[in-house]
PDB file of C-alpha atoms in Angstrom:
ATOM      1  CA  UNK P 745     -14.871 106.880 -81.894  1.00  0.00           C
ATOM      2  CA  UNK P 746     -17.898 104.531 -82.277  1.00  0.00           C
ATOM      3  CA  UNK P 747     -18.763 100.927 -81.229  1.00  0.00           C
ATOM      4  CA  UNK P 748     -18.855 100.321 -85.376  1.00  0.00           C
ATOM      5  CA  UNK P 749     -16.559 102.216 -87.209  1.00  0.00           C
ATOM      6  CA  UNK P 750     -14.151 102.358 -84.661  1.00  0.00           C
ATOM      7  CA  UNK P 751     -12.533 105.671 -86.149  1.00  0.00           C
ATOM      8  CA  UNK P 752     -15.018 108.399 -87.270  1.00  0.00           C
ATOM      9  CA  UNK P 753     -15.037 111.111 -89.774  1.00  0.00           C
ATOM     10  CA  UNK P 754     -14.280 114.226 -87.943  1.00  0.00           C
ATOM     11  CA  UNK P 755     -14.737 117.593 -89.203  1.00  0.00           C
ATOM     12  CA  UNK P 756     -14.469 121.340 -88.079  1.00  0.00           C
ATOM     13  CA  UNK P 757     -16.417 124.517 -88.352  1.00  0.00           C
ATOM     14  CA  UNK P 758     -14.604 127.075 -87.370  1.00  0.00           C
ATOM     15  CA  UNK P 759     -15.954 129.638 -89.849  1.00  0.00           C
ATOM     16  CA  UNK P 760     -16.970 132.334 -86.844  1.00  0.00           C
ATOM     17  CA  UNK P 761     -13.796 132.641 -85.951  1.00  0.00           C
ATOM     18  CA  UNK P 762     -11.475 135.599 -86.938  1.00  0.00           C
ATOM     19  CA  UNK P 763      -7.717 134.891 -86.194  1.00  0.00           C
ATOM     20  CA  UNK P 764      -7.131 138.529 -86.779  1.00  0.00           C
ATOM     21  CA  UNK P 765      -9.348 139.925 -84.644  1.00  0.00           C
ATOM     22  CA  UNK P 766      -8.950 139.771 -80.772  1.00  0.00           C
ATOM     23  CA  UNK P 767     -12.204 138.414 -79.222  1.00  0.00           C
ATOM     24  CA  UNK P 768     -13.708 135.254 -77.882  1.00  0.00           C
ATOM     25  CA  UNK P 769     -15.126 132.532 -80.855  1.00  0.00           C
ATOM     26  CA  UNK P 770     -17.016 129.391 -81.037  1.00  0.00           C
ATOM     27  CA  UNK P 771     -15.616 126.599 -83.182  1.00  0.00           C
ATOM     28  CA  UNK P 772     -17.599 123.206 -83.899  1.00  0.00           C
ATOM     29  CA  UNK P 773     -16.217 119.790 -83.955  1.00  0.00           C
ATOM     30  CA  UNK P 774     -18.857 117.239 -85.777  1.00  0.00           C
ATOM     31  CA  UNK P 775     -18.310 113.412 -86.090  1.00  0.00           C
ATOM     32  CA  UNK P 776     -20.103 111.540 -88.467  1.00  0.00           C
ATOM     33  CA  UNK P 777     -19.696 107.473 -88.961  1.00  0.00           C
ATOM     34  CA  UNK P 778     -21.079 105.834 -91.992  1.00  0.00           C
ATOM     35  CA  UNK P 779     -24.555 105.309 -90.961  1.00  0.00           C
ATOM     36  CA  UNK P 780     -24.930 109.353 -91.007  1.00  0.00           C
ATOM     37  CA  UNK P 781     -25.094 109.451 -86.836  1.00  0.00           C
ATOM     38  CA  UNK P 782     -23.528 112.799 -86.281  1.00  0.00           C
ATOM     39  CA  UNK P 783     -21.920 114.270 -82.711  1.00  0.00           C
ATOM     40  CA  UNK P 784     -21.034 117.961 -82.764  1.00  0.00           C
ATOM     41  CA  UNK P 785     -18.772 119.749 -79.915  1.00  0.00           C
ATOM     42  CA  UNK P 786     -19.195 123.304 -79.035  1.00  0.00           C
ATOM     43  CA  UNK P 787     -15.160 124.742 -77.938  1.00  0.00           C
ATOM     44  CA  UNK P 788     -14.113 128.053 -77.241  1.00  0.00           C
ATOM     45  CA  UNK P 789     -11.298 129.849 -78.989  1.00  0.00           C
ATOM     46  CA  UNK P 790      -9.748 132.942 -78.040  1.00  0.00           C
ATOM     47  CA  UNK P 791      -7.768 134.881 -79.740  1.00  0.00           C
ATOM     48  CA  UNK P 792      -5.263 137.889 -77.918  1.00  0.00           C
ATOM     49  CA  UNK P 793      -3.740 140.797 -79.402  1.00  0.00           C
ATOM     50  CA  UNK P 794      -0.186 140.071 -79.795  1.00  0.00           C
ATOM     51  CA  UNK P 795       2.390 141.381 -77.477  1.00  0.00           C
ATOM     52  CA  UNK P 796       5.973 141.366 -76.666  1.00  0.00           C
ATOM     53  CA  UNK P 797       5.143 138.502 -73.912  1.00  0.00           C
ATOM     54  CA  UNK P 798       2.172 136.719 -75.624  1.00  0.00           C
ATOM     55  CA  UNK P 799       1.960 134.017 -72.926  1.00  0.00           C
ATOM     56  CA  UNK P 800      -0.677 134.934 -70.073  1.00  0.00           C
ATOM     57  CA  UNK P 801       0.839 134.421 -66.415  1.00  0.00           C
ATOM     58  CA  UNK P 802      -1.773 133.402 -65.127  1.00  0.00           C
ATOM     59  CA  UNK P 803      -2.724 130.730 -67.484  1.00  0.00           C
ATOM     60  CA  UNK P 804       0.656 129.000 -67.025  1.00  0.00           C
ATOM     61  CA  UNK P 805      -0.234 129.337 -63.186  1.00  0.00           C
ATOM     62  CA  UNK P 806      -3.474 127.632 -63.957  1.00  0.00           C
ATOM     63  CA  UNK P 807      -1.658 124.900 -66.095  1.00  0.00           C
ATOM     64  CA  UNK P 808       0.915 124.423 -63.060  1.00  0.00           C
ATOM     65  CA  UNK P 809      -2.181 123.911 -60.598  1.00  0.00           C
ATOM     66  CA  UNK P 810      -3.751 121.690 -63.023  1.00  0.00           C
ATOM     67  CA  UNK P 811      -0.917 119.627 -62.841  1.00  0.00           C
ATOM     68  CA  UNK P 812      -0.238 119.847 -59.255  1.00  0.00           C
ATOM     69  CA  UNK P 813      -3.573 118.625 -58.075  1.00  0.00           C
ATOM     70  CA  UNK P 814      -2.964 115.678 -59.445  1.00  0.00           C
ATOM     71  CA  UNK P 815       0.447 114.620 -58.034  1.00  0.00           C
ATOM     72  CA  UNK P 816       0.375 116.308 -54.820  1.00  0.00           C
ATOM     73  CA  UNK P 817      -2.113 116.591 -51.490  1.00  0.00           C
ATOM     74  CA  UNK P 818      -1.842 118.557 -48.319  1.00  0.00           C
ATOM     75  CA  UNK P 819      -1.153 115.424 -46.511  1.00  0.00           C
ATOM     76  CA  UNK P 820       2.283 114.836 -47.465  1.00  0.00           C
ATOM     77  CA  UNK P 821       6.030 116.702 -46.912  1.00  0.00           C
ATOM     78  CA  UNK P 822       7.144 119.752 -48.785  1.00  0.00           C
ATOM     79  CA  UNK P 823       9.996 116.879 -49.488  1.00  0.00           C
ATOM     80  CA  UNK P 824       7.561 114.445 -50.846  1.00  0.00           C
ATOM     81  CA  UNK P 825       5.810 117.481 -52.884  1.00  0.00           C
ATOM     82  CA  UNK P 826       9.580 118.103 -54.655  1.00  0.00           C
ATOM     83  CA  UNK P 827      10.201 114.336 -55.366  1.00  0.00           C
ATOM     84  CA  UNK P 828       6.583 114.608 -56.772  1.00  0.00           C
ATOM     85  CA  UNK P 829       7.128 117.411 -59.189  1.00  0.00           C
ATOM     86  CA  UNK P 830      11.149 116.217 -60.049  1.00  0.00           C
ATOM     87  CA  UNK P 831       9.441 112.905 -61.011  1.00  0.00           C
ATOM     88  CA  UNK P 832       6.583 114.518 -63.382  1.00  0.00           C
ATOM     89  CA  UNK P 833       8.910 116.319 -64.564  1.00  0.00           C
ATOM     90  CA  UNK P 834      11.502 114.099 -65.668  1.00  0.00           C
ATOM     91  CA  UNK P 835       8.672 111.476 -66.611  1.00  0.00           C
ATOM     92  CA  UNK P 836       7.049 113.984 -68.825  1.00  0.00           C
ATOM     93  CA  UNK P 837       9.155 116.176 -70.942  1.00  0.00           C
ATOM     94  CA  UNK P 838      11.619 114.835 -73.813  1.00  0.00           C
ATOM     95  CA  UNK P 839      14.805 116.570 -74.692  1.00  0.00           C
ATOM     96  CA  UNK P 840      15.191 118.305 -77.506  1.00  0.00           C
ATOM     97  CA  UNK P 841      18.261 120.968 -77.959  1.00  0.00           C
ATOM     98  CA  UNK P 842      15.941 124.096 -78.385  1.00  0.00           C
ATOM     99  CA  UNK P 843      13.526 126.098 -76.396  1.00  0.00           C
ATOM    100  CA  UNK P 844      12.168 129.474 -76.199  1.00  0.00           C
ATOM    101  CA  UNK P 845      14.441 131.398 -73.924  1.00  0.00           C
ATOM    102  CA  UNK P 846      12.276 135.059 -73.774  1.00  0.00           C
ATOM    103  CA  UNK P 847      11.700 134.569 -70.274  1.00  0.00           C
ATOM    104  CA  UNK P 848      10.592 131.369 -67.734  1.00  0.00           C
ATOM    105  CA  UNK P 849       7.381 131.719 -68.357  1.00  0.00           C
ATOM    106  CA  UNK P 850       7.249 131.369 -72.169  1.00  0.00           C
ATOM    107  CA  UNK P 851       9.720 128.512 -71.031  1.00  0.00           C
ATOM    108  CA  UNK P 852       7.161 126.934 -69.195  1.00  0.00           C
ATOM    109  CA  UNK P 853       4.377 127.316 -71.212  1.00  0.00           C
ATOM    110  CA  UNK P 854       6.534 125.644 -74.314  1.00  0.00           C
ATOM    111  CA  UNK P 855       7.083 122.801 -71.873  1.00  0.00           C
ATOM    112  CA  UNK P 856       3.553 122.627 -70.644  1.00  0.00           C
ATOM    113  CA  UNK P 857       1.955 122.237 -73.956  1.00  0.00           C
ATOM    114  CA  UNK P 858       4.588 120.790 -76.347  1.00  0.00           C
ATOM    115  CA  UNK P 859       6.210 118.505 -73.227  1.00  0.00           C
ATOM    116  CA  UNK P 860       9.718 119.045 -74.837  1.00  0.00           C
ATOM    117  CA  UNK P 861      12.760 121.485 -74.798  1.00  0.00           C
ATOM    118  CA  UNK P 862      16.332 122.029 -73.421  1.00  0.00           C
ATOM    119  CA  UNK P 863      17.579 122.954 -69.943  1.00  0.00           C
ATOM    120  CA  UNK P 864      16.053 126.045 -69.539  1.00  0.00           C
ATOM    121  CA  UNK P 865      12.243 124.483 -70.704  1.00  0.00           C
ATOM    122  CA  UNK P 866      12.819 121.379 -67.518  1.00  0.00           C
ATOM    123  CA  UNK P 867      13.894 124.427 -65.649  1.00  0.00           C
ATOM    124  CA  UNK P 868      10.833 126.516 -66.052  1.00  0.00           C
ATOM    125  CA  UNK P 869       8.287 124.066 -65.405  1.00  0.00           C
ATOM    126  CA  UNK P 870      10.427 122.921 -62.457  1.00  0.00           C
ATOM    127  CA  UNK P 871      10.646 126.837 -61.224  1.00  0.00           C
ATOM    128  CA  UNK P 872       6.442 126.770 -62.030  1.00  0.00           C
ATOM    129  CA  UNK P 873       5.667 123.748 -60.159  1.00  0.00           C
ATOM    130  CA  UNK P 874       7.913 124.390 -57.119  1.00  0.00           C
ATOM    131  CA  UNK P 875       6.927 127.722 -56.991  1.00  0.00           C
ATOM    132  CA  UNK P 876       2.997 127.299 -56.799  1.00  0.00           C
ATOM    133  CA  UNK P 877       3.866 124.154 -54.686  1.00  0.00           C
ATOM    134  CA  UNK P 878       4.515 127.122 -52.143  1.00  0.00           C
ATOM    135  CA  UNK P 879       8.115 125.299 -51.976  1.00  0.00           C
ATOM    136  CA  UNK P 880      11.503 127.811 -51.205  1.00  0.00           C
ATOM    137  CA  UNK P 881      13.552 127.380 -54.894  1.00  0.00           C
ATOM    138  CA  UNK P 882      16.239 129.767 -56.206  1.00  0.00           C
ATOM    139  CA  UNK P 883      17.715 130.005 -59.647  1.00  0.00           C
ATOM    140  CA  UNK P 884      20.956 128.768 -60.279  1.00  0.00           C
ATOM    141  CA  UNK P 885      22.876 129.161 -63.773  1.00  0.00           C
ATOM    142  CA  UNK P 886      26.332 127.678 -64.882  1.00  0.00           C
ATOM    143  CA  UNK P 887      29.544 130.394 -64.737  1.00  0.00           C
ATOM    144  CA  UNK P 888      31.989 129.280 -67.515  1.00  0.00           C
ATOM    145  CA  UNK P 889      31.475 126.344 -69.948  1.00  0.00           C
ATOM    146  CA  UNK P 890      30.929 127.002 -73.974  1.00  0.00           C
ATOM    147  CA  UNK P 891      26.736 126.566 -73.295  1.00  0.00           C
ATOM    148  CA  UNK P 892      24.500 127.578 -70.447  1.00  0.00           C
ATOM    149  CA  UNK P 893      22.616 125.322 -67.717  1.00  0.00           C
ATOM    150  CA  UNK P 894      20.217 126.274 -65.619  1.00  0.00           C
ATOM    151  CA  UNK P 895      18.447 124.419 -62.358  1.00  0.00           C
ATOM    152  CA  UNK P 896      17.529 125.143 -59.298  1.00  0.00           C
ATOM    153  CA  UNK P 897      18.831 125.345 -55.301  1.00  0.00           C
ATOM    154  CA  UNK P 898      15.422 124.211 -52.730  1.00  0.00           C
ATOM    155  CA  UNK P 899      14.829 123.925 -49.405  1.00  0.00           C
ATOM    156  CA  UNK P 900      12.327 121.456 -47.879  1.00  0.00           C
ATOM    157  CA  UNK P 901      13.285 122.569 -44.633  1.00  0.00           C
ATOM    158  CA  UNK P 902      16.674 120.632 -44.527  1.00  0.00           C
ATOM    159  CA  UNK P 903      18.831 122.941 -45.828  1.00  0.00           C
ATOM    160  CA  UNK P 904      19.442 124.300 -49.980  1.00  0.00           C
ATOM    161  CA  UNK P 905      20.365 121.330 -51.990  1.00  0.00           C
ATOM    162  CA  UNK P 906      20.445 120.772 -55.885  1.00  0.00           C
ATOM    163  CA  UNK P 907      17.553 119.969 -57.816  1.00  0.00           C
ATOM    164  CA  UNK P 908      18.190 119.706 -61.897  1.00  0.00           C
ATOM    165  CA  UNK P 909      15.625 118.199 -63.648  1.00  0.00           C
ATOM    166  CA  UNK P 910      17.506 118.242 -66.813  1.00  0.00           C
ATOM    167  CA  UNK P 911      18.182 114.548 -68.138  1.00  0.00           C
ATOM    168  CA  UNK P 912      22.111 113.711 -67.529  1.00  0.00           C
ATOM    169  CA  UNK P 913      23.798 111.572 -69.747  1.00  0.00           C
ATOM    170  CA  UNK P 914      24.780 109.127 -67.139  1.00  0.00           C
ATOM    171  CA  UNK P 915      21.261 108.696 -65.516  1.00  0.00           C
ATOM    172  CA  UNK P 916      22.102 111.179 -62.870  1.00  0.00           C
ATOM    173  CA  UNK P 917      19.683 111.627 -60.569  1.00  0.00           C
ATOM    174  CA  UNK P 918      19.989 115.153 -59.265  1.00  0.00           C
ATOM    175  CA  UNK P 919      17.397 115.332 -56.560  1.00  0.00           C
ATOM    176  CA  UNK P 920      18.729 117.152 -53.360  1.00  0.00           C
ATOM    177  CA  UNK P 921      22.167 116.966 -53.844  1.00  0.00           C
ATOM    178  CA  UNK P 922      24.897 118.662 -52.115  1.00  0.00           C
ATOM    179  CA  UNK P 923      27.691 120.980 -53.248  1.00  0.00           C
ATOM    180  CA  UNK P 924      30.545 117.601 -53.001  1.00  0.00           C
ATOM    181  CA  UNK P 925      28.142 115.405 -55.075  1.00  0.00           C
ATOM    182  CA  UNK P 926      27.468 118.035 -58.069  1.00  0.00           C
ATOM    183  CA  UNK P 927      31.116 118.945 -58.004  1.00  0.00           C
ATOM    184  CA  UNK P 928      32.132 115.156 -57.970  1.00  0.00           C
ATOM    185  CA  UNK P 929      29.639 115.003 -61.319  1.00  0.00           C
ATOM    186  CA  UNK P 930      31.081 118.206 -62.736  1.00  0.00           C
ATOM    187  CA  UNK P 931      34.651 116.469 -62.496  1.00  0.00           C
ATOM    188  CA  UNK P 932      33.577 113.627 -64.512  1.00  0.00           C
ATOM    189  CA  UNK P 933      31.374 115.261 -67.248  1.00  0.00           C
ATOM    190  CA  UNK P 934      33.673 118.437 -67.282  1.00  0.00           C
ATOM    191  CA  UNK P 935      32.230 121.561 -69.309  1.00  0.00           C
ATOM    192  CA  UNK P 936      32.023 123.380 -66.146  1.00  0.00           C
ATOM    193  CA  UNK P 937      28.434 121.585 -65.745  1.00  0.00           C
ATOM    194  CA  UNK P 938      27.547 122.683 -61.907  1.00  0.00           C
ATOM    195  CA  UNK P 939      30.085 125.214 -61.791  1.00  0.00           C
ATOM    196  CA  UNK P 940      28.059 128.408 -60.052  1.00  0.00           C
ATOM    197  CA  UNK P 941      29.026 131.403 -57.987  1.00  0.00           C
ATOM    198  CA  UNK P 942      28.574 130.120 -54.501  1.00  0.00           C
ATOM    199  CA  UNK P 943      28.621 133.360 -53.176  1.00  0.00           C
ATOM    200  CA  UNK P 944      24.879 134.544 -54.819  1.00  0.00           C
ATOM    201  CA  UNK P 945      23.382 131.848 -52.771  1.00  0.00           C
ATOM    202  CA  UNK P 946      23.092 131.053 -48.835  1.00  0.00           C
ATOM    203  CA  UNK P 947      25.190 128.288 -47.422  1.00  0.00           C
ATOM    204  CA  UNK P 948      23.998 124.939 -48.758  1.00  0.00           C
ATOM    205  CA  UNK P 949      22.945 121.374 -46.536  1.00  0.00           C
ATOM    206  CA  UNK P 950      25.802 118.738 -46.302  1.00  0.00           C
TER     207      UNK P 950
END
């Protein structure tokens, strides 16, 4: 930007890097506006060898933290922490019927960076978040039904309840619910929508 030309030409070197060779590069970003002022921007690109699980762990863990340190603090309850992340969540990812299913991490990295995806992408950053949140979450998975669901069982020290960050299409809010309430929303939507097998899991909170 500049005070002037409000939107500036913008331009990219990025002639030292090699896409086909693994490594660490320098590309350079250079603005100019029309009175020939120029700004230039040093970033780092790296480029990894591709693999059968290109997406790095530990960045996604980094990604997560990033995130976390900005909606969370040691002060409050691991409850508060969950209603923290269920709210980023849902607040920051749109719906779109398509994800990358190779494993939750890849899941969570597509959410992460593209902030869109199905059930399984709100259900990897959820797993993510919760997880490096230090806060007790198991995976749960429909049984039955023509498509899959996924979401997650937590404990904040209550007792398991259900936590699906998924959007429902009546505005559900599925934040600590018990067995009756899922099953009452499974009897209305139908498709066998929080039908699980109970007996993977420990004994859920009433």
């Amino acid at each position: 930007t500049d005070d002037i030309d409000s939107e500036v030409e913008l331009t990219i070197d990025n002639s030292k890097v090699n896409l086909k060779q693994p490594g660490e590069y320098t590309a350079v970003y250079i603005a100019t506006d029309s009175s020939g002022n120029t700004t230039k921007e040093e970033i780092k690109v790296i480029v990894r060898a591709k693999t059968d699980n290109p997406v790095d762990e530990e960045e996604v863990f980094a990604i997560a933290d990033q995130v976390l340190s900005e909606i969370i603090n040691p002060s409050m309850s691991m409850l508060d922490k969950a209603w923290s992340i269920y709210s980023w969540v849902v607040r920051n990812l749109s719906y779109v019927n398509a994800s990358d299913k190779t494993d939750w991490i890849n899941g969570a990295y597509e959410g992460f960076i593209t902030k869109k995806g199905d059930c399984f992408t709100y259900f990897s950053v959820t797993k993510t978040l919760l997880t490096r949140a230090d806060i007790p979450n198991l995976d749960v998975r429909r049984v039955g039904g023509s498509t899959n669901h996924y979401w997650h069982l937590v404990d904040c020290g209550q007792g398991w309840y259900h936590l699906d960050t998924t959007p429902q299409r009546d505005y559900l809010q599925v934040f600590m619910l018990t067995d009756e309430e899922v099953e009452a929303y499974t009897a209305r939507a139908g498709r066998n929508y929080y039908t699980y097998d109970k007996s993977l899991y420990p004994e859920r909170g009433k």
